[in-house]
Amino acid sequence: METKKERVFKALRNEEVVDVPVGFWHHYLEDEHVDALKTPAYHTQNVEGAKKFKEEFDPDFVKVMTDGYFYLPIELDISSVDKLPNFTLVPIEHPWFQKQIELAKEYREIYGKDIAIFHNLFAPLWHFEEAIRKAYKVDAEESHEIILGYLKENPEAVASCLDKIADNLSLLLKEVVKEGVTDGIYLSAQDMHRYIPDALYRLYVTPSEKKVLENAKAFSPYNLLHICGWRGNTNFLTIYQDYPAIAFNWAVNTECLSLREGKKFFHDKCVIGGFLNTEDSILFTGNKGEIQNYTQKLLKDVGRKGVIIGADCTLPRSIDYEKIQYIREACKGDFQKIVG
């Protein structure tokens, strides 16, 4: 009998499947940006949330929700743009790495060996922005202005800093992307509300993101790219067309690019998504029939080859697991037989 992992891997390899996999997730902490190193109870809460998700939905595959361990704890020297790359690398022995390794192993214990698990990791630019916010004690918008100023003043220094962050993040890959722990990474990228012009992003940001994916490929071919469209933010999707990921997940509704169109756009690779993730969307307001009809329309449009039905981004914590169970039922090959 085919396991969930085997079926998901077939979809990721762009093969046709009878029962199309379903992939949804949500954060398990009220504020996913907290520091779990300072408050270990958050780690426990995350694990308990994963157990509940297993018990009440039993997903087709899993993303390790790294709530509490989002950003690499680096300290940048902001005395001049030239000194940005001079930060001290975080060693693999640091608790920020070790607790994530522990978390990934706990997810594997919960879900077992026959399900695919992908480790959530944010692209280097996210870590750079967070380090800038901490160093300058500014909000996101102000940090964007600072980073854009750096790119105009000395883009090579910014690129060097991002490259070093990519190397630092990659220390984690050997520890979690291997048999018995996780099966690949779920890399989250975003061109940050388009505050960085397309050409600058391609030249000075893209290499660090591709580097993380290439490093991950040394341990597994099954690495996913999430192009974050959270809260209606749009991206320059063309930036990501040639990224070395096996599958692409983007905000289908925000970007106005359907799954079918996305398959062509991303060179016929596996695509993930289809559902809007907000609380006023059909996933939250629709009844069983409406949700399953919508699912069937998605599959009729995109087909069953190289597709996983999911959402634009992380679901709100208020999601009713029964709603996503409706979707999984509608993704089965014999769904019409089931409904009579």
mmCIF file of N, CA and C in Angstrom, residues 159-251:
data_model
loop_
_atom_site.group_PDB
_atom_site.id
_atom_site.type_symbol
_atom_site.label_atom_id
_atom_site.label_comp_id
_atom_site.label_asym_id
_atom_site.label_seq_id
_atom_site.Cartn_x
_atom_site.Cartn_y
_atom_site.Cartn_z
ATOM 1 N N ALA A 159 25.186 42.021 -0.340
ATOM 2 C CA ALA A 159 25.198 40.684 -0.921
ATOM 3 C C ALA A 159 26.126 39.749 -0.152
ATOM 4 N N SER A 160 27.269 40.269 0.272
ATOM 5 C CA SER A 160 28.225 39.474 1.043
ATOM 6 C C SER A 160 27.636 39.084 2.394
ATOM 7 N N CYS A 161 26.920 40.007 3.016
ATOM 8 C CA CYS A 161 26.271 39.738 4.303
ATOM 9 C C CYS A 161 25.204 38.654 4.139
ATOM 10 N N LEU A 162 24.390 38.761 3.090
ATOM 11 C CA LEU A 162 23.343 37.770 2.835
ATOM 12 C C LEU A 162 23.945 36.405 2.524
ATOM 13 N N ASP A 163 25.040 36.401 1.786
ATOM 14 C CA ASP A 163 25.715 35.149 1.460
ATOM 15 C C ASP A 163 26.225 34.464 2.727
ATOM 16 N N LYS A 164 26.749 35.254 3.641
ATOM 17 C CA LYS A 164 27.263 34.705 4.899
ATOM 18 C C LYS A 164 26.109 34.174 5.755
ATOM 19 N N ILE A 165 24.982 34.872 5.735
ATOM 20 C CA ILE A 165 23.799 34.389 6.458
ATOM 21 C C ILE A 165 23.339 33.058 5.858
ATOM 22 N N ALA A 166 23.371 32.953 4.529
ATOM 23 C CA ALA A 166 22.995 31.704 3.866
ATOM 24 C C ALA A 166 23.893 30.556 4.334
ATOM 25 N N ASP A 167 25.192 30.820 4.423
ATOM 26 C CA ASP A 167 26.122 29.799 4.910
ATOM 27 C C ASP A 167 25.810 29.421 6.350
ATOM 28 N N ASN A 168 25.497 30.414 7.162
ATOM 29 C CA ASN A 168 25.205 30.161 8.571
ATOM 30 C C ASN A 168 23.931 29.324 8.723
ATOM 31 N N LEU A 169 22.894 29.693 7.984
ATOM 32 C CA LEU A 169 21.643 28.926 8.028
ATOM 33 C C LEU A 169 21.852 27.487 7.559
ATOM 34 N N SER A 170 22.737 27.331 6.591
ATOM 35 C CA SER A 170 22.956 26.013 5.987
ATOM 36 C C SER A 170 23.595 25.020 6.955
ATOM 37 N N LEU A 171 24.149 25.503 8.061
ATOM 38 C CA LEU A 171 24.674 24.579 9.068
ATOM 39 C C LEU A 171 23.575 23.659 9.580
ATOM 40 N N LEU A 172 22.356 24.156 9.573
ATOM 41 C CA LEU A 172 21.220 23.384 10.085
ATOM 42 C C LEU A 172 20.830 22.240 9.150
ATOM 43 N N LEU A 173 21.108 22.400 7.855
ATOM 44 C CA LEU A 173 20.593 21.467 6.863
ATOM 45 C C LEU A 173 21.070 20.034 7.081
ATOM 46 N N LYS A 174 22.355 19.887 7.348
ATOM 47 C CA LYS A 174 22.898 18.542 7.545
ATOM 48 C C LYS A 174 22.243 17.854 8.724
ATOM 49 N N GLU A 175 21.836 18.640 9.717
ATOM 50 C CA GLU A 175 21.283 18.071 10.944
ATOM 51 C C GLU A 175 19.805 17.704 10.826
ATOM 52 N N VAL A 176 19.063 18.430 9.990
ATOM 53 C CA VAL A 176 17.615 18.155 9.922
ATOM 54 C C VAL A 176 17.159 17.554 8.602
ATOM 55 N N VAL A 177 17.905 17.822 7.500
ATOM 56 C CA VAL A 177 17.487 17.287 6.207
ATOM 57 C C VAL A 177 18.246 15.989 5.953
ATOM 58 N N LYS A 178 17.866 14.983 6.643
ATOM 59 C CA LYS A 178 18.458 13.671 6.442
ATOM 60 C C LYS A 178 17.448 12.621 6.881
ATOM 61 N N GLU A 179 17.669 11.402 6.462
ATOM 62 C CA GLU A 179 16.715 10.332 6.747
ATOM 63 C C GLU A 179 16.505 10.187 8.248
ATOM 64 N N GLY A 180 15.245 10.088 8.627
ATOM 65 C CA GLY A 180 14.906 9.910 10.028
ATOM 66 C C GLY A 180 14.580 11.202 10.744
ATOM 67 N N VAL A 181 14.898 12.343 10.119
ATOM 68 C CA VAL A 181 14.526 13.623 10.739
ATOM 69 C C VAL A 181 13.535 14.323 9.809
ATOM 70 N N THR A 182 13.993 15.085 8.827
ATOM 71 C CA THR A 182 13.061 15.686 7.862
ATOM 72 C C THR A 182 13.464 15.283 6.442
ATOM 73 N N ASP A 183 12.599 15.596 5.497
ATOM 74 C CA ASP A 183 12.798 15.166 4.116
ATOM 75 C C ASP A 183 13.197 16.302 3.187
ATOM 76 N N GLY A 184 13.311 17.508 3.700
ATOM 77 C CA GLY A 184 13.664 18.665 2.895
ATOM 78 C C GLY A 184 13.308 19.926 3.648
ATOM 79 N N ILE A 185 13.422 21.066 2.977
ATOM 80 C CA ILE A 185 13.082 22.334 3.622
ATOM 81 C C ILE A 185 11.917 23.011 2.913
ATOM 82 N N TYR A 186 11.262 23.858 3.652
ATOM 83 C CA TYR A 186 10.211 24.729 3.146
ATOM 84 C C TYR A 186 10.767 26.133 3.314
ATOM 85 N N LEU A 187 11.375 26.658 2.234
ATOM 86 C CA LEU A 187 12.040 27.964 2.311
ATOM 87 C C LEU A 187 11.053 29.072 2.006
ATOM 88 N N SER A 188 10.916 29.987 2.940
ATOM 89 C CA SER A 188 9.989 31.106 2.782
ATOM 90 C C SER A 188 10.746 32.344 2.320
ATOM 91 N N ALA A 189 10.365 32.854 1.155
ATOM 92 C CA ALA A 189 10.993 34.045 0.589
ATOM 93 C C ALA A 189 9.929 35.097 0.311
ATOM 94 N N GLN A 190 10.357 36.328 0.246
ATOM 95 C CA GLN A 190 9.429 37.427 -0.056
ATOM 96 C C GLN A 190 10.263 38.638 -0.462
ATOM 97 N N ASP A 191 9.846 39.305 -1.537
ATOM 98 C CA ASP A 191 10.616 40.490 -1.921
ATOM 99 C C ASP A 191 10.114 41.736 -1.183
ATOM 100 N N MET A 192 9.676 41.472 0.056
ATOM 101 C CA MET A 192 9.431 42.509 1.047
ATOM 102 C C MET A 192 8.621 43.703 0.528
ATOM 103 N N HIS A 193 7.394 43.395 0.131
ATOM 104 C CA HIS A 193 6.477 44.458 -0.301
ATOM 105 C C HIS A 193 7.039 45.243 -1.489
ATOM 106 N N ARG A 194 7.923 44.611 -2.242
ATOM 107 C CA ARG A 194 8.528 45.219 -3.429
ATOM 108 C C ARG A 194 9.317 46.483 -3.112
ATOM 109 N N TYR A 195 9.856 46.592 -1.926
ATOM 110 C CA TYR A 195 10.631 47.809 -1.617
ATOM 111 C C TYR A 195 12.009 47.766 -2.259
ATOM 112 N N ILE A 196 12.464 46.560 -2.611
ATOM 113 C CA ILE A 196 13.726 46.432 -3.347
ATOM 114 C C ILE A 196 13.400 46.276 -4.824
ATOM 115 N N PRO A 197 13.885 47.160 -5.676
ATOM 116 C CA PRO A 197 13.597 47.045 -7.110
ATOM 117 C C PRO A 197 14.006 45.679 -7.659
ATOM 118 N N ASP A 198 13.245 45.216 -8.629
ATOM 119 C CA ASP A 198 13.420 43.895 -9.224
ATOM 120 C C ASP A 198 14.881 43.608 -9.586
ATOM 121 N N ALA A 199 15.520 44.525 -10.304
ATOM 122 C CA ALA A 199 16.888 44.299 -10.780
ATOM 123 C C ALA A 199 17.877 44.165 -9.617
ATOM 124 N N LEU A 200 17.722 45.015 -8.594
ATOM 125 C CA LEU A 200 18.609 44.939 -7.434
ATOM 126 C C LEU A 200 18.412 43.619 -6.693
ATOM 127 N N TYR A 201 17.159 43.201 -6.575
ATOM 128 C CA TYR A 201 16.863 41.943 -5.876
ATOM 129 C C TYR A 201 17.545 40.776 -6.584
ATOM 130 N N ARG A 202 17.397 40.720 -7.901
ATOM 131 C CA ARG A 202 17.993 39.628 -8.673
ATOM 132 C C ARG A 202 19.508 39.587 -8.522
ATOM 133 N N LEU A 203 20.129 40.752 -8.529
ATOM 134 C CA LEU A 203 21.579 40.815 -8.489
ATOM 135 C C LEU A 203 22.155 40.534 -7.105
ATOM 136 N N TYR A 204 21.510 41.064 -6.054
ATOM 137 C CA TYR A 204 22.158 41.070 -4.744
ATOM 138 C C TYR A 204 21.437 40.263 -3.662
ATOM 139 N N VAL A 205 20.185 39.856 -3.896
ATOM 140 C CA VAL A 205 19.451 39.062 -2.908
ATOM 141 C C VAL A 205 19.275 37.628 -3.375
ATOM 142 N N THR A 206 18.866 37.454 -4.621
ATOM 143 C CA THR A 206 18.590 36.125 -5.172
ATOM 144 C C THR A 206 19.713 35.113 -4.939
ATOM 145 N N PRO A 207 20.990 35.478 -5.143
ATOM 146 C CA PRO A 207 22.049 34.461 -4.965
ATOM 147 C C PRO A 207 22.047 33.787 -3.595
ATOM 148 N N SER A 208 21.736 34.532 -2.544
ATOM 149 C CA SER A 208 21.737 33.939 -1.200
ATOM 150 C C SER A 208 20.570 32.969 -1.030
ATOM 151 N N GLU A 209 19.430 33.271 -1.647
ATOM 152 C CA GLU A 209 18.271 32.388 -1.543
ATOM 153 C C GLU A 209 18.494 31.105 -2.335
ATOM 154 N N LYS A 210 19.055 31.263 -3.525
ATOM 155 C CA LYS A 210 19.369 30.077 -4.327
ATOM 156 C C LYS A 210 20.418 29.212 -3.622
ATOM 157 N N LYS A 211 21.339 29.852 -2.928
ATOM 158 C CA LYS A 211 22.400 29.113 -2.249
ATOM 159 C C LYS A 211 21.836 28.187 -1.178
ATOM 160 N N VAL A 212 20.864 28.673 -0.402
ATOM 161 C CA VAL A 212 20.257 27.826 0.628
ATOM 162 C C VAL A 212 19.585 26.621 -0.021
ATOM 163 N N LEU A 213 18.854 26.853 -1.111
ATOM 164 C CA LEU A 213 18.176 25.748 -1.804
ATOM 165 C C LEU A 213 19.183 24.768 -2.401
ATOM 166 N N GLU A 214 20.251 25.281 -2.985
ATOM 167 C CA GLU A 214 21.270 24.400 -3.555
ATOM 168 C C GLU A 214 21.953 23.586 -2.450
ATOM 169 N N ASN A 215 22.225 24.220 -1.325
ATOM 170 C CA ASN A 215 22.834 23.497 -0.209
ATOM 171 C C ASN A 215 21.899 22.410 0.311
ATOM 172 N N ALA A 216 20.610 22.701 0.340
ATOM 173 C CA ALA A 216 19.637 21.707 0.787
ATOM 174 C C ALA A 216 19.580 20.521 -0.173
ATOM 175 N N LYS A 217 19.761 20.797 -1.467
ATOM 176 C CA LYS A 217 19.719 19.730 -2.474
ATOM 177 C C LYS A 217 20.839 18.720 -2.284
ATOM 178 N N ALA A 218 21.893 19.102 -1.584
ATOM 179 C CA ALA A 218 22.975 18.156 -1.314
ATOM 180 C C ALA A 218 22.507 17.022 -0.416
ATOM 181 N N PHE A 219 21.389 17.246 0.307
ATOM 182 C CA PHE A 219 20.881 16.250 1.237
ATOM 183 C C PHE A 219 19.538 15.667 0.808
ATOM 184 N N SER A 220 18.789 16.416 -0.021
ATOM 185 C CA SER A 220 17.482 15.937 -0.467
ATOM 186 C C SER A 220 17.032 16.719 -1.690
ATOM 187 N N PRO A 221 16.354 16.050 -2.634
ATOM 188 C CA PRO A 221 15.808 16.785 -3.786
ATOM 189 C C PRO A 221 14.476 17.444 -3.477
ATOM 190 N N TYR A 222 13.911 17.128 -2.306
ATOM 191 C CA TYR A 222 12.550 17.555 -1.998
ATOM 192 C C TYR A 222 12.531 18.837 -1.159
ATOM 193 N N ASN A 223 12.799 19.956 -1.838
ATOM 194 C CA ASN A 223 12.811 21.248 -1.164
ATOM 195 C C ASN A 223 11.805 22.188 -1.813
ATOM 196 N N LEU A 224 10.952 22.799 -0.988
ATOM 197 C CA LEU A 224 9.822 23.597 -1.457
ATOM 198 C C LEU A 224 10.113 25.081 -1.287
ATOM 199 N N LEU A 225 9.623 25.886 -2.231
ATOM 200 C CA LEU A 225 9.760 27.343 -2.114
ATOM 201 C C LEU A 225 8.395 27.963 -1.882
ATOM 202 N N HIS A 226 8.286 28.712 -0.797
ATOM 203 C CA HIS A 226 7.075 29.472 -0.490
ATOM 204 C C HIS A 226 7.356 30.939 -0.780
ATOM 205 N N ILE A 227 6.574 31.528 -1.687
ATOM 206 C CA ILE A 227 6.715 32.954 -2.012
ATOM 207 C C ILE A 227 5.604 33.662 -1.246
ATOM 208 N N CYS A 228 5.963 34.265 -0.144
ATOM 209 C CA CYS A 228 4.983 34.702 0.844
ATOM 210 C C CYS A 228 4.154 35.902 0.381
ATOM 211 N N GLY A 229 2.845 35.692 0.348
ATOM 212 C CA GLY A 229 1.913 36.764 0.023
ATOM 213 C C GLY A 229 0.992 37.061 1.197
ATOM 214 N N TRP A 230 1.528 36.909 2.401
ATOM 215 C CA TRP A 230 0.749 37.106 3.625
ATOM 216 C C TRP A 230 0.135 38.507 3.667
ATOM 217 N N ARG A 231 -1.138 38.559 4.042
ATOM 218 C CA ARG A 231 -1.872 39.817 4.213
ATOM 219 C C ARG A 231 -1.916 40.657 2.940
ATOM 220 N N GLY A 232 -1.969 39.983 1.806
ATOM 221 C CA GLY A 232 -2.158 40.699 0.545
ATOM 222 C C GLY A 232 -0.908 41.278 -0.072
ATOM 223 N N ASN A 233 0.266 40.952 0.484
ATOM 224 C CA ASN A 233 1.511 41.453 -0.095
ATOM 225 C C ASN A 233 1.806 40.740 -1.411
ATOM 226 N N THR A 234 2.141 41.511 -2.435
ATOM 227 C CA THR A 234 2.464 40.915 -3.728
ATOM 228 C C THR A 234 3.986 40.872 -3.919
ATOM 229 N N ASN A 235 4.408 40.011 -4.835
ATOM 230 C CA ASN A 235 5.827 39.800 -5.092
ATOM 231 C C ASN A 235 6.130 39.919 -6.580
ATOM 232 N N PHE A 236 7.386 40.130 -6.909
ATOM 233 C CA PHE A 236 7.836 40.035 -8.296
ATOM 234 C C PHE A 236 8.050 38.545 -8.573
ATOM 235 N N LEU A 237 7.011 37.858 -8.988
ATOM 236 C CA LEU A 237 7.088 36.404 -9.133
ATOM 237 C C LEU A 237 8.150 35.966 -10.131
ATOM 238 N N THR A 238 8.429 36.804 -11.116
ATOM 239 C CA THR A 238 9.418 36.415 -12.123
ATOM 240 C C THR A 238 10.806 36.204 -11.512
ATOM 241 N N ILE A 239 11.054 36.817 -10.364
ATOM 242 C CA ILE A 239 12.338 36.634 -9.683
ATOM 243 C C ILE A 239 12.575 35.160 -9.389
ATOM 244 N N TYR A 240 11.508 34.440 -9.044
ATOM 245 C CA TYR A 240 11.641 33.104 -8.485
ATOM 246 C C TYR A 240 11.465 31.973 -9.499
ATOM 247 N N GLN A 241 11.230 32.308 -10.757
ATOM 248 C CA GLN A 241 10.920 31.288 -11.756
ATOM 249 C C GLN A 241 11.986 30.217 -11.890
ATOM 250 N N ASP A 242 13.259 30.593 -11.733
ATOM 251 C CA ASP A 242 14.337 29.630 -11.953
ATOM 252 C C ASP A 242 14.989 29.164 -10.657
ATOM 253 N N TYR A 243 14.307 29.353 -9.519
ATOM 254 C CA TYR A 243 14.874 28.900 -8.249
ATOM 255 C C TYR A 243 14.916 27.363 -8.230
ATOM 256 N N PRO A 244 15.975 26.779 -7.656
ATOM 257 C CA PRO A 244 16.143 25.322 -7.675
ATOM 258 C C PRO A 244 15.306 24.595 -6.623
ATOM 259 N N ALA A 245 13.992 24.791 -6.681
ATOM 260 C CA ALA A 245 13.061 24.104 -5.789
ATOM 261 C C ALA A 245 12.293 23.072 -6.601
ATOM 262 N N ILE A 246 11.784 22.052 -5.931
ATOM 263 C CA ILE A 246 11.028 21.022 -6.629
ATOM 264 C C ILE A 246 9.548 21.392 -6.734
ATOM 265 N N ALA A 247 9.112 22.331 -5.889
ATOM 266 C CA ALA A 247 7.709 22.749 -5.890
ATOM 267 C C ALA A 247 7.599 24.197 -5.459
ATOM 268 N N PHE A 248 6.519 24.850 -5.908
ATOM 269 C CA PHE A 248 6.323 26.270 -5.644
ATOM 270 C C PHE A 248 4.942 26.506 -5.030
ATOM 271 N N ASN A 249 4.932 27.318 -3.982
ATOM 272 C CA ASN A 249 3.695 27.719 -3.313
ATOM 273 C C ASN A 249 3.677 29.243 -3.261
ATOM 274 N N TRP A 250 2.640 29.844 -3.801
ATOM 275 C CA TRP A 250 2.529 31.304 -3.818
ATOM 276 C C TRP A 250 1.080 31.672 -3.522
ATOM 277 N N ALA A 251 0.805 32.960 -3.353
ATOM 278 C CA ALA A 251 -0.545 33.425 -3.047
ATOM 279 C C ALA A 251 -1.351 33.498 -4.346
#
